[in-house]
Amino acid sequence: MIETLHSDELVIGAGLSGLMYGLTAVTEGRSVIISEAHHKVGGYVTSFYRNKRKFHFDCSQHKVTGLNKDSGNLWNALDRLGLQSLIDEFHFYEELTTIVFRGKFIALPSDPEKIKETLLFNFPDEAQGIEKLFEDILSHGYQHYMFARMMLDEYKLNKDLLRESRFLSKLTTREYYNKLFKGEEIVEVLSAVAIYLGAVSHEVNAFYFLHFLYAAFYGGQSYIKGTGQHLSDVLLKEFLNRGGQILKKNPVYEIEDEGDFMQVRTKKKLIKAQRIIATCSPNDVVKMLGKENVEDSFLKTVDSYKIGWGHFGVYAVTSVPPEELGITCSEFLLVSDTGDHFSEDDFFTDAYYDMLTLSVTNYHKIDASGGYIIQFVVLDHGDKWFPLSEKEYIERKEKVQEQIIKRVYQTFPKLEGNLIYVESSTPKTNYKYTLSTQGSAFAYKVLPKTHLGLLNNFPNQKIKLVSSWVSGPGYESAMCFGFTQGLLLNNKKVLVHG
Ligand SMILES: Cc1cc2nc3c(=O)[nH]c(=O)nc-3n(C[C@H](O)[C@H](O)[C@H](O)COP(=O)(O)OP(=O)(O)OC[C@H]3O[C@@H](n4cnc5c(N)ncnc54)[C@H](O)[C@@H]3O)c2cc1C
């Protein structure tokens, strides 16, 4: 007979949201079981090896925000959990990124004042718009960034900003940029950084995007060595040390409300818990409970969101250090000459692979121990991959890989003939390893007028959605939301871990 386990909390999923929630809740003295479908923890924050562990590929880490001492929300969360040694493992970038547009290489440093100087130097006619952008980042963007702390009564809302913030949330970022700037060039350059949020500027709402710009420009961009997997593994170790329990290779299938407790059917165990923390997609929680057991109004809310972008990733190894082949910075964002404003037709005909921002990351520069690793990433959507037969899938994957590599060669011709290993991932690969709906890597799209906060009130008090589907994507968002909910749902007792 299947074994039954009891706990205060059952967390579905050991991504960053689940690990941080679990860690906070056990620190608060709750008994917590995390049930994870995969054989390793981390969700998107994992890694994989090839060639007898000589090549080590990071699945997601580019920039981790929020680690500036005192001012960063992630720094604050880790500090309060007593994880100073983990904080010390983060290294800060000296450069944010290098944007390549129409043959020009614009290197953005990591310091916000220097980012501004660089923009003013490259776009002197746009000085007024640049000043206004930074004003908005420091007002609306900052306030949005501080929502997590406001929930803990640690930030007082500036009500004077609300009217304009509301207005900004009705615009796309591209519409907002078009209002600020006279020329199209700066709009294309600044649209490129939306890739970090898994978004494109003509979709993502401007208010939400300003919070990301605050985090990216002012929050300190950092990385951890040993790939993002190391971060996930450290969080797991702390969770276990503080009394938590993990069940790996253990997908959750079904949830039933038994009145006093929730009964959860998983692959290996039956779990009876007082509360369920779901870090998987809200669509999956509805399936686990059965649609008939969820209020119509909530079903409509879930249906109203658009599943966000996944990505097409090319994982490559070079024959010599990438720096010798012209990939001198840790990251380049290649912007198409015509910008990234694609139409439905461009999506349909696959022209978007040539139009969307393409990131080229030099992992060797960040952490040489993984090998001569470089990666190319472009946003891609599950709709393009899930309906295909196996044969169609393989053919399309090869075709898209070739198209992307060719695009990279145009900027870095020395790479040609020097890639000694290449493999790719698609939104279907994302699904395989994270069970994320439609292989979305960045949860729902935050379009104008989209409020993810509506997902905070799941119509069953014993279920709480705690994931990037609710907080928005990103290491910092996922970790801080897990932490904040861990405090809020458990009476905010842990302010500083002793
Ligand atoms: C290519 C790429 C690059 C990125 N780069 C960055 C970056 O540089 N900086 C940044 O801040 N963010 C980045 N992100 C985004 C960031 O990785 C994610 O937003 C974040 O990791 C999401 O964490 P999560 O815990 O909410 O979800 P997930 O990582 O999706 O974790 C969910 C977990 O739940 C498990 N699960 C799902 N269903 C079940 C079930 N039924 N039963 C049991 N377990 C289940 C999954 O296996 C998974 O482990 C990137 C993402 C990608 C794909």
Coordinates of C-alpha atoms and ligand atoms in Angstrom, one line a residue:
M1 CA 0.0 0.0 0.0
I2 CA 1.2 3.5 -0.7
E3 CA 2.7 5.2 2.3
T4 CA 0.9 8.3 3.8
L5 CA 2.9 11.3 5.1
H6 CA 1.7 14.2 7.2
S7 CA 2.9 17.8 7.2
D8 CA 1.9 21.3 7.9
E9 CA 2.7 22.3 4.3
L10 CA 3.2 20.6 1.0
V11 CA 5.1 22.6 -1.6
I12 CA 4.6 21.5 -5.2
G13 CA 7.9 22.1 -7.0
A14 CA 11.5 22.7 -5.9
G15 CA 12.2 25.7 -8.2
L16 CA 13.5 28.9 -6.6
S17 CA 9.9 29.9 -5.5
G18 CA 9.4 26.5 -3.8
L19 CA 12.9 26.3 -2.2
M20 CA 12.7 29.8 -0.8
Y21 CA 9.1 29.3 0.5
G22 CA 10.1 26.0 2.0
L23 CA 13.2 27.4 3.6
T24 CA 11.3 30.3 5.1
A25 CA 8.5 28.2 6.4
V26 CA 10.8 25.6 8.1
T27 CA 12.7 28.5 9.6
E28 CA 9.4 29.6 11.1
G29 CA 9.0 26.2 12.7
R30 CA 6.5 24.6 10.2
S31 CA 6.9 21.0 9.0
V32 CA 7.3 21.2 5.2
I33 CA 7.5 18.6 2.5
I34 CA 8.6 19.7 -1.0
S35 CA 7.5 17.3 -3.8
E36 CA 9.5 17.7 -7.0
A37 CA 8.8 16.0 -10.3
H38 CA 12.4 16.1 -11.6
H39 CA 15.4 14.2 -10.2
K40 CA 17.1 17.4 -9.3
V41 CA 16.0 20.6 -7.7
G42 CA 16.0 24.1 -9.2
G43 CA 13.3 24.0 -12.0
Y44 CA 14.7 26.4 -14.6
V45 CA 17.7 27.0 -12.3
T46 CA 19.5 23.8 -13.1
S47 CA 22.5 22.7 -15.3
F48 CA 23.5 19.7 -17.3
Y49 CA 26.8 18.1 -18.3
R50 CA 28.1 16.7 -21.6
N51 CA 31.2 15.0 -22.7
K52 CA 32.0 13.1 -19.5
R53 CA 31.4 16.2 -17.4
K54 CA 33.9 18.3 -19.3
F55 CA 31.2 20.7 -20.6
H56 CA 28.9 22.2 -17.9
F57 CA 25.9 24.1 -19.3
D58 CA 23.8 26.6 -17.2
C59 CA 20.1 26.4 -18.0
S60 CA 19.1 29.9 -17.2
Q61 CA 21.5 32.1 -15.2
H62 CA 22.4 35.4 -16.9
K63 CA 21.9 38.1 -14.4
V64 CA 20.8 37.9 -10.8
T65 CA 19.4 41.2 -9.5
G66 CA 18.7 42.5 -6.0
L67 CA 22.0 41.6 -4.3
N68 CA 23.2 45.2 -3.5
K69 CA 23.8 45.3 0.2
D70 CA 20.9 46.9 2.2
S71 CA 19.0 48.2 -0.9
G72 CA 18.4 44.9 -2.8
N73 CA 15.3 42.9 -1.9
L74 CA 17.1 39.6 -2.6
W75 CA 20.0 40.6 -0.4
N76 CA 17.5 41.5 2.4
A77 CA 15.7 38.1 2.1
L78 CA 18.9 36.0 2.1
D79 CA 20.3 38.1 5.0
R80 CA 17.2 37.6 7.1
L81 CA 17.3 33.9 6.5
G82 CA 20.9 33.9 7.8
L83 CA 22.4 33.0 4.4
Q84 CA 25.3 35.5 4.4
S85 CA 27.7 32.9 3.2
L86 CA 25.4 32.4 0.1
I87 CA 25.3 36.2 -0.4
D88 CA 29.1 36.2 -0.4
E89 CA 29.2 33.7 -3.3
F90 CA 27.6 36.2 -5.7
H91 CA 30.0 38.1 -7.9
F92 CA 29.0 41.5 -9.4
Y93 CA 29.3 42.2 -13.1
E94 CA 31.2 45.2 -14.3
E95 CA 29.1 45.4 -17.5
L96 CA 25.4 45.0 -17.9
T97 CA 25.5 44.0 -21.5
T98 CA 26.7 45.0 -24.9
I99 CA 24.0 45.8 -27.4
V100 CA 24.8 45.3 -31.1
F101 CA 22.7 47.4 -33.4
R102 CA 23.4 48.2 -37.1
G103 CA 27.1 47.5 -36.7
K104 CA 27.5 49.6 -33.5
F105 CA 28.6 47.9 -30.2
I106 CA 27.0 49.8 -27.3
A107 CA 28.6 48.5 -24.0
L108 CA 26.4 49.3 -21.1
P109 CA 28.3 49.3 -17.8
S110 CA 26.7 48.0 -14.6
D111 CA 26.6 51.3 -12.7
P112 CA 23.3 53.1 -13.3
E113 CA 24.9 56.6 -13.6
K114 CA 27.3 55.2 -16.2
I115 CA 24.5 53.5 -18.1
K116 CA 22.8 56.9 -18.3
E117 CA 26.1 58.5 -19.5
T118 CA 26.6 55.8 -22.1
L119 CA 23.0 56.4 -23.4
L120 CA 23.6 60.2 -23.5
F121 CA 26.9 59.8 -25.3
N122 CA 25.4 57.5 -28.0
F123 CA 22.1 59.4 -28.3
P124 CA 22.8 63.1 -27.5
D125 CA 19.6 64.2 -29.2
E126 CA 17.5 62.1 -26.8
A127 CA 18.8 63.7 -23.5
Q128 CA 15.4 64.8 -22.4
G129 CA 13.8 61.4 -22.9
I130 CA 16.8 59.7 -21.2
E131 CA 16.4 61.9 -18.1
K132 CA 12.7 61.2 -17.9
L133 CA 13.3 57.5 -18.3
F134 CA 15.7 57.4 -15.3
E135 CA 13.2 59.6 -13.3
D136 CA 10.4 57.1 -14.0
I137 CA 12.7 54.1 -13.1
L138 CA 13.5 55.7 -9.8
S139 CA 9.9 56.6 -9.0
H140 CA 7.4 54.2 -10.6
G141 CA 9.9 51.4 -11.2
Y142 CA 11.2 51.6 -7.6
Q143 CA 7.7 51.7 -6.1
H144 CA 6.7 48.6 -8.1
Y145 CA 9.9 46.9 -7.1
M146 CA 9.1 47.6 -3.4
F147 CA 5.6 46.0 -3.6
A148 CA 7.1 42.9 -2.0
R149 CA 8.3 44.9 1.0
M150 CA 5.0 46.8 1.1
M151 CA 3.3 43.5 1.7
L152 CA 5.5 43.2 4.8
D153 CA 4.7 46.8 6.0
E154 CA 8.3 47.8 5.3
Y155 CA 7.6 50.3 2.5
K156 CA 5.1 53.1 2.5
L157 CA 3.2 53.6 -0.7
N158 CA 3.7 57.0 -2.4
K159 CA 0.1 57.6 -3.4
D160 CA 1.0 60.6 -5.6
L161 CA 2.5 58.2 -8.1
L162 CA -0.5 55.9 -8.5
R163 CA -2.4 57.8 -11.2
E164 CA 0.6 57.9 -13.5
S165 CA 1.6 54.3 -12.7
R166 CA -1.9 53.2 -13.7
F167 CA -1.6 55.1 -16.9
L168 CA 1.8 53.5 -17.6
S169 CA 0.4 50.0 -16.9
K170 CA -2.0 50.6 -19.8
L171 CA 0.8 51.2 -22.3
T172 CA 3.2 48.8 -23.9
T173 CA 6.8 49.5 -23.2
R174 CA 7.3 50.4 -26.9
E175 CA 4.4 52.9 -26.8
Y176 CA 6.0 54.4 -23.7
Y177 CA 9.4 54.6 -25.4
N178 CA 7.9 56.2 -28.4
K179 CA 6.4 58.9 -26.2
L180 CA 9.8 59.6 -24.6
F181 CA 12.1 59.5 -27.6
K182 CA 12.3 61.2 -31.0
G183 CA 14.2 58.6 -32.9
E184 CA 13.7 54.9 -33.4
E185 CA 17.3 53.8 -32.7
I186 CA 17.3 54.3 -29.0
V187 CA 13.9 52.6 -28.9
E188 CA 15.3 49.5 -30.5
V189 CA 18.4 49.5 -28.3
L190 CA 16.4 49.8 -25.1
S191 CA 13.9 47.3 -26.3
A192 CA 16.6 44.7 -26.5
V193 CA 17.0 44.3 -22.7
A194 CA 13.4 43.1 -22.5
I195 CA 14.8 39.7 -23.3
Y196 CA 16.0 39.4 -19.7
L197 CA 12.3 39.5 -18.6
G198 CA 11.3 37.1 -21.3
A199 CA 9.4 39.8 -22.9
V200 CA 9.2 42.0 -26.1
S201 CA 8.7 45.7 -25.8
H202 CA 5.5 45.9 -27.9
E203 CA 3.8 43.4 -25.5
V204 CA 5.0 44.0 -22.0
N205 CA 3.4 46.8 -20.0
A206 CA 5.5 49.8 -19.2
F207 CA 4.8 50.1 -15.5
Y208 CA 5.9 46.5 -15.0
F209 CA 8.9 46.9 -17.2
L210 CA 10.1 50.0 -15.3
H211 CA 10.3 47.8 -12.1
F212 CA 12.5 45.4 -14.1
L213 CA 14.7 48.3 -15.2
Y214 CA 15.0 49.4 -11.6
A215 CA 16.1 45.9 -10.6
A216 CA 18.5 45.6 -13.5
F217 CA 20.1 49.1 -13.3
Y218 CA 20.0 49.8 -9.6
G219 CA 19.7 46.4 -8.0
G220 CA 23.2 45.2 -8.9
Q221 CA 23.6 42.5 -11.5
S222 CA 25.4 39.4 -10.2
Y223 CA 26.1 35.8 -10.9
I224 CA 27.1 32.7 -9.0
K225 CA 29.8 30.3 -10.0
G226 CA 29.1 26.6 -10.6
T227 CA 25.9 27.6 -12.6
G228 CA 22.5 28.4 -11.2
Q229 CA 22.3 24.8 -10.0
H230 CA 24.8 25.6 -7.2
L231 CA 22.3 28.2 -5.9
S232 CA 19.4 25.7 -6.0
D233 CA 21.6 23.1 -4.3
V234 CA 22.6 25.5 -1.5
L235 CA 19.0 26.4 -0.8
L236 CA 18.0 22.7 -0.7
K237 CA 20.8 21.9 1.7
E238 CA 19.7 24.7 4.1
F239 CA 16.1 23.6 3.8
L240 CA 17.1 20.0 4.8
N241 CA 19.4 21.2 7.5
R242 CA 16.5 23.2 9.1
G243 CA 14.2 20.1 9.1
G244 CA 12.5 20.2 5.7
Q245 CA 11.8 17.1 3.6
I246 CA 12.2 16.7 -0.1
L247 CA 10.7 14.0 -2.3
K248 CA 12.3 14.0 -5.8
K249 CA 11.1 12.3 -8.9
N250 CA 7.7 12.7 -7.3
P251 CA 5.2 14.6 -9.5
V252 CA 2.0 15.7 -7.8
Y253 CA -1.1 14.3 -9.6
E254 CA -4.2 15.2 -7.6
I255 CA -5.4 17.3 -4.8
E256 CA -8.5 16.8 -2.7
D257 CA -10.0 19.0 -0.1
E258 CA -10.9 16.8 2.9
G259 CA -12.2 19.7 5.1
D260 CA -9.6 19.8 7.8
F261 CA -6.7 19.0 5.5
M262 CA -5.7 18.6 1.9
Q263 CA -5.0 15.1 0.5
V264 CA -2.4 15.0 -2.2
R265 CA -1.8 12.1 -4.5
T266 CA 1.8 12.0 -5.8
K267 CA 3.7 9.4 -7.7
K268 CA 5.2 7.7 -4.6
K269 CA 3.2 8.9 -1.5
L270 CA -0.1 10.1 -0.3
I271 CA 0.4 13.4 1.6
K272 CA -2.0 14.9 4.1
A273 CA -1.2 18.6 4.6
Q274 CA -2.8 21.6 6.2
R275 CA -1.8 23.8 3.3
I276 CA -0.6 23.5 -0.2
I277 CA 1.9 25.9 -1.7
A278 CA 1.7 25.5 -5.5
T279 CA 4.7 26.7 -7.5
C280 CA 3.6 24.9 -10.7
S281 CA 1.4 26.8 -13.1
P282 CA -2.1 27.8 -11.9
N283 CA -3.6 25.9 -14.9
D284 CA -2.1 22.7 -13.5
V285 CA -3.5 23.4 -10.0
V286 CA -6.9 23.7 -11.5
K287 CA -6.4 20.3 -13.2
M288 CA -5.1 18.7 -10.0
L289 CA -8.2 19.9 -8.1
G290 CA -10.6 19.2 -10.9
K291 CA -12.2 22.2 -12.8
E292 CA -15.6 21.4 -11.2
N293 CA -14.1 22.2 -7.8
V294 CA -12.8 25.7 -8.7
E295 CA -15.0 28.8 -8.8
D296 CA -16.0 30.0 -12.3
S297 CA -14.7 33.5 -11.7
F298 CA -11.2 32.2 -10.9
L299 CA -11.3 29.9 -14.0
K300 CA -12.1 33.0 -16.1
T301 CA -9.2 34.9 -14.5
V302 CA -6.8 32.1 -15.3
D303 CA -8.1 31.8 -18.9
S304 CA -7.7 35.6 -19.4
Y305 CA -3.9 35.4 -19.0
K306 CA -1.7 34.7 -22.1
I307 CA 0.9 31.9 -21.7
G308 CA 4.3 33.7 -21.9
W309 CA 7.3 33.0 -24.0
G310 CA 9.5 30.0 -23.8
H311 CA 12.9 30.1 -25.5
F312 CA 15.0 28.4 -28.1
G313 CA 18.5 27.8 -26.7
V314 CA 21.6 26.8 -28.5
Y315 CA 24.3 25.4 -26.2
A316 CA 27.7 25.4 -27.8
V317 CA 31.4 24.8 -27.1
T318 CA 34.2 26.5 -28.9
S319 CA 37.5 25.1 -29.9
V320 CA 39.5 27.9 -28.2
P321 CA 38.5 30.4 -25.5
P322 CA 35.5 32.3 -26.9
E323 CA 37.4 35.6 -26.1
E324 CA 39.8 34.6 -28.9
L325 CA 36.9 34.4 -31.3
G326 CA 35.7 38.0 -30.7
I327 CA 33.3 37.1 -27.9
T328 CA 35.1 39.4 -25.5
C329 CA 32.3 40.4 -23.2
S330 CA 30.2 38.2 -21.0
E331 CA 27.1 39.0 -23.0
F332 CA 25.9 40.5 -26.3
L333 CA 22.4 41.3 -27.3
L334 CA 22.1 41.2 -31.1
V335 CA 19.3 43.5 -32.3
S336 CA 18.0 43.0 -35.8
D337 CA 18.6 46.0 -38.2
T338 CA 14.8 46.5 -38.4
G339 CA 14.2 46.1 -34.6
D340 CA 12.1 43.5 -32.9
H341 CA 8.6 44.7 -33.6
F342 CA 7.3 41.6 -35.4
S343 CA 3.7 41.1 -36.7
E344 CA 1.4 38.1 -36.5
D345 CA 2.5 37.3 -40.0
D346 CA 6.2 37.4 -39.0
F347 CA 5.4 34.9 -36.2
F348 CA 3.5 32.7 -38.6
T349 CA 6.3 32.6 -41.2
D350 CA 9.1 32.2 -38.6
A351 CA 10.6 35.6 -39.6
Y352 CA 10.6 36.4 -35.8
Y353 CA 13.8 34.3 -35.4
D354 CA 15.6 37.0 -37.4
M355 CA 13.8 39.9 -35.7
L356 CA 13.8 39.1 -32.0
T357 CA 16.8 40.0 -29.8
L358 CA 19.3 37.2 -29.8
S359 CA 21.5 36.9 -26.7
V360 CA 25.0 35.5 -27.0
T361 CA 26.4 34.7 -23.6
N362 CA 30.0 33.8 -22.9
Y363 CA 29.8 31.5 -19.8
H364 CA 33.5 30.9 -20.0
K365 CA 34.1 34.5 -19.1
I366 CA 31.8 34.1 -16.0
D367 CA 33.2 30.8 -14.8
A368 CA 36.0 29.1 -16.8
S369 CA 35.6 25.8 -14.9
G370 CA 32.6 24.9 -17.1
G371 CA 34.6 24.8 -20.4
Y372 CA 34.5 27.0 -23.4
I373 CA 30.8 27.4 -23.1
I374 CA 28.7 29.9 -25.1
Q375 CA 25.0 30.0 -25.5
F376 CA 22.5 31.7 -27.8
V377 CA 19.0 32.4 -26.7
V378 CA 16.0 33.8 -28.5
L379 CA 12.4 33.9 -27.2
D380 CA 10.2 31.3 -28.8
H381 CA 6.6 30.1 -28.1
G382 CA 5.2 26.7 -27.3
D383 CA 2.5 27.2 -29.9
K384 CA 5.1 26.6 -32.5
W385 CA 6.4 23.3 -31.1
F386 CA 3.7 21.4 -29.2
P387 CA 1.5 20.5 -32.2
L388 CA 4.3 18.9 -34.2
S389 CA 4.9 15.2 -34.9
E390 CA 8.2 13.8 -33.7
K391 CA 9.6 14.0 -37.3
E392 CA 8.4 17.6 -37.8
Y393 CA 9.8 18.5 -34.4
I394 CA 13.3 17.2 -35.2
E395 CA 13.3 18.9 -38.6
R396 CA 12.2 22.2 -37.2
K397 CA 14.7 22.1 -34.4
E398 CA 17.6 21.6 -36.9
K399 CA 16.3 24.3 -39.1
V400 CA 15.9 26.9 -36.3
Q401 CA 19.3 26.0 -34.8
E402 CA 21.0 26.6 -38.2
Q403 CA 19.1 29.9 -38.7
I404 CA 20.2 31.1 -35.2
I405 CA 23.8 30.1 -35.6
K406 CA 24.0 31.8 -39.0
R407 CA 22.7 35.0 -37.4
V408 CA 25.4 34.8 -34.7
Y409 CA 28.1 34.3 -37.4
Q410 CA 27.1 37.6 -39.0
T411 CA 28.4 39.4 -35.9
F412 CA 31.1 36.9 -34.9
P413 CA 32.5 35.5 -38.1
K414 CA 35.4 33.8 -36.3
L415 CA 33.0 31.4 -34.7
E416 CA 32.4 29.7 -38.0
G417 CA 34.4 26.4 -38.0
N418 CA 35.1 26.7 -34.3
L419 CA 32.0 25.3 -32.7
I420 CA 33.0 21.8 -31.6
Y421 CA 29.8 20.9 -29.9
V422 CA 26.2 22.1 -30.4
E423 CA 22.8 21.1 -29.1
S424 CA 19.5 23.0 -28.7
S425 CA 16.4 23.2 -26.5
T426 CA 12.9 24.3 -27.4
P427 CA 9.8 25.2 -25.3
K428 CA 9.0 21.4 -25.5
T429 CA 12.3 20.8 -23.7
N430 CA 11.3 23.4 -21.1
Y431 CA 8.1 21.4 -20.5
K432 CA 10.0 18.1 -20.2
Y433 CA 12.1 19.4 -17.4
T434 CA 9.8 21.8 -15.6
L435 CA 6.2 20.8 -16.6
S436 CA 5.6 24.5 -17.2
T437 CA 2.4 25.0 -19.3
Q438 CA 3.3 25.2 -23.0
G439 CA 7.0 25.3 -22.0
S440 CA 6.7 28.9 -20.9
A441 CA 9.9 30.0 -19.4
F442 CA 8.6 33.3 -18.2
A443 CA 5.2 32.4 -16.9
Y444 CA 2.3 34.6 -18.2
K445 CA 2.8 37.6 -20.4
V446 CA 2.4 40.8 -18.5
L447 CA 0.5 42.7 -21.1
P448 CA -1.1 46.2 -20.6
K449 CA -3.8 46.0 -17.9
T450 CA -2.6 42.5 -16.8
H451 CA -2.6 42.2 -13.0
L452 CA -0.9 39.0 -11.8
G453 CA -2.1 40.0 -8.3
L454 CA -5.5 38.6 -9.1
L455 CA -3.9 35.1 -8.7
N456 CA -3.2 35.8 -5.1
N457 CA -6.7 34.8 -4.0
F458 CA -7.1 31.2 -4.9
P459 CA -10.7 30.4 -4.0
N460 CA -9.6 27.7 -1.6
Q461 CA -7.9 29.0 1.6
K462 CA -5.8 25.9 1.9
I463 CA -4.1 26.5 -1.4
K464 CA -1.7 29.3 -2.1
L465 CA -0.1 30.0 -5.5
V466 CA 3.5 31.0 -4.9
S467 CA 5.5 31.2 -8.1
S468 CA 6.7 33.3 -10.9
W469 CA 3.2 32.8 -12.5
V470 CA 2.1 35.2 -9.8
S471 CA 5.2 37.3 -9.0
G472 CA 6.5 37.6 -12.6
P473 CA 9.6 35.8 -13.8
G474 CA 13.2 36.1 -12.6
Y475 CA 15.5 34.7 -9.9
E476 CA 14.9 37.7 -7.6
S477 CA 11.1 37.8 -8.1
A478 CA 10.7 34.1 -7.5
M479 CA 13.0 34.0 -4.5
C480 CA 11.6 37.2 -2.9
F481 CA 8.0 36.1 -3.4
G482 CA 8.7 32.7 -1.9
F483 CA 10.3 34.4 1.1
T484 CA 7.6 37.1 1.5
Q485 CA 4.8 34.5 1.3
G486 CA 6.7 32.3 3.8
L487 CA 6.7 35.2 6.3
L488 CA 3.1 36.4 5.6
L489 CA 1.5 33.0 5.8
N490 CA 3.5 32.1 8.9
N491 CA 2.9 35.2 11.0
K492 CA 6.1 37.1 10.0
K493 CA 8.1 35.7 12.9
V494 CA 11.4 35.3 11.2
L495 CA 12.8 38.8 10.8
V496 CA 16.4 37.8 11.4
H497 CA 17.5 34.2 11.6
G498 CA 19.5 33.7 14.8
Ligands
LIG1 C1 16.8 30.6 -20.7 C2 16.4 31.3 -19.5 C3 17.2 32.3 -18.9 C4 16.8 33.0 -17.8 N1 17.6 33.9 -17.3 C5 17.3 34.6 -16.2 C6 18.3 35.5 -15.6 O1 19.3 35.7 -16.1 N2 17.9 36.1 -14.5 C7 16.7 35.9 -13.9 O2 16.4 36.6 -12.9 N3 15.8 35.0 -14.4 C8 16.1 34.3 -15.5 N4 15.2 33.4 -16.0 C9 13.9 33.2 -15.3 C10 14.0 32.4 -14.1 O3 14.9 31.3 -14.3 C11 12.6 31.9 -13.7 O4 11.7 32.9 -13.7 C12 12.6 31.3 -12.3 O5 13.6 30.3 -12.1 C13 11.2 30.6 -12.0 O6 11.2 29.9 -10.8 P1 10.0 29.1 -10.2 O7 10.4 28.4 -9.0 O8 8.8 30.1 -10.1 O9 9.5 28.1 -11.4 P2 10.3 26.8 -12.0 O10 11.7 27.1 -12.1 O11 9.5 26.5 -13.3 O12 10.1 25.7 -10.9 C14 8.9 25.0 -10.8 C15 9.2 23.6 -10.3 O13 8.0 22.9 -10.1 C16 8.2 21.5 -10.5 N5 6.8 21.0 -10.8 C17 6.0 21.5 -11.8 N6 4.8 20.7 -11.7 C18 5.0 19.8 -10.8 C19 4.2 18.8 -10.3 N7 3.0 18.5 -10.8 N8 4.7 18.0 -9.3 C20 5.9 18.2 -8.7 N9 6.7 19.2 -9.2 C21 6.3 20.0 -10.2 C22 9.1 21.6 -11.7 O14 9.7 20.4 -12.0 C23 10.0 22.7 -11.3 O15 11.2 22.2 -10.6 C24 15.6 32.7 -17.1 C25 14.8 31.6 -17.6 C26 15.2 30.9 -18.8 C27 14.4 29.8 -19.3

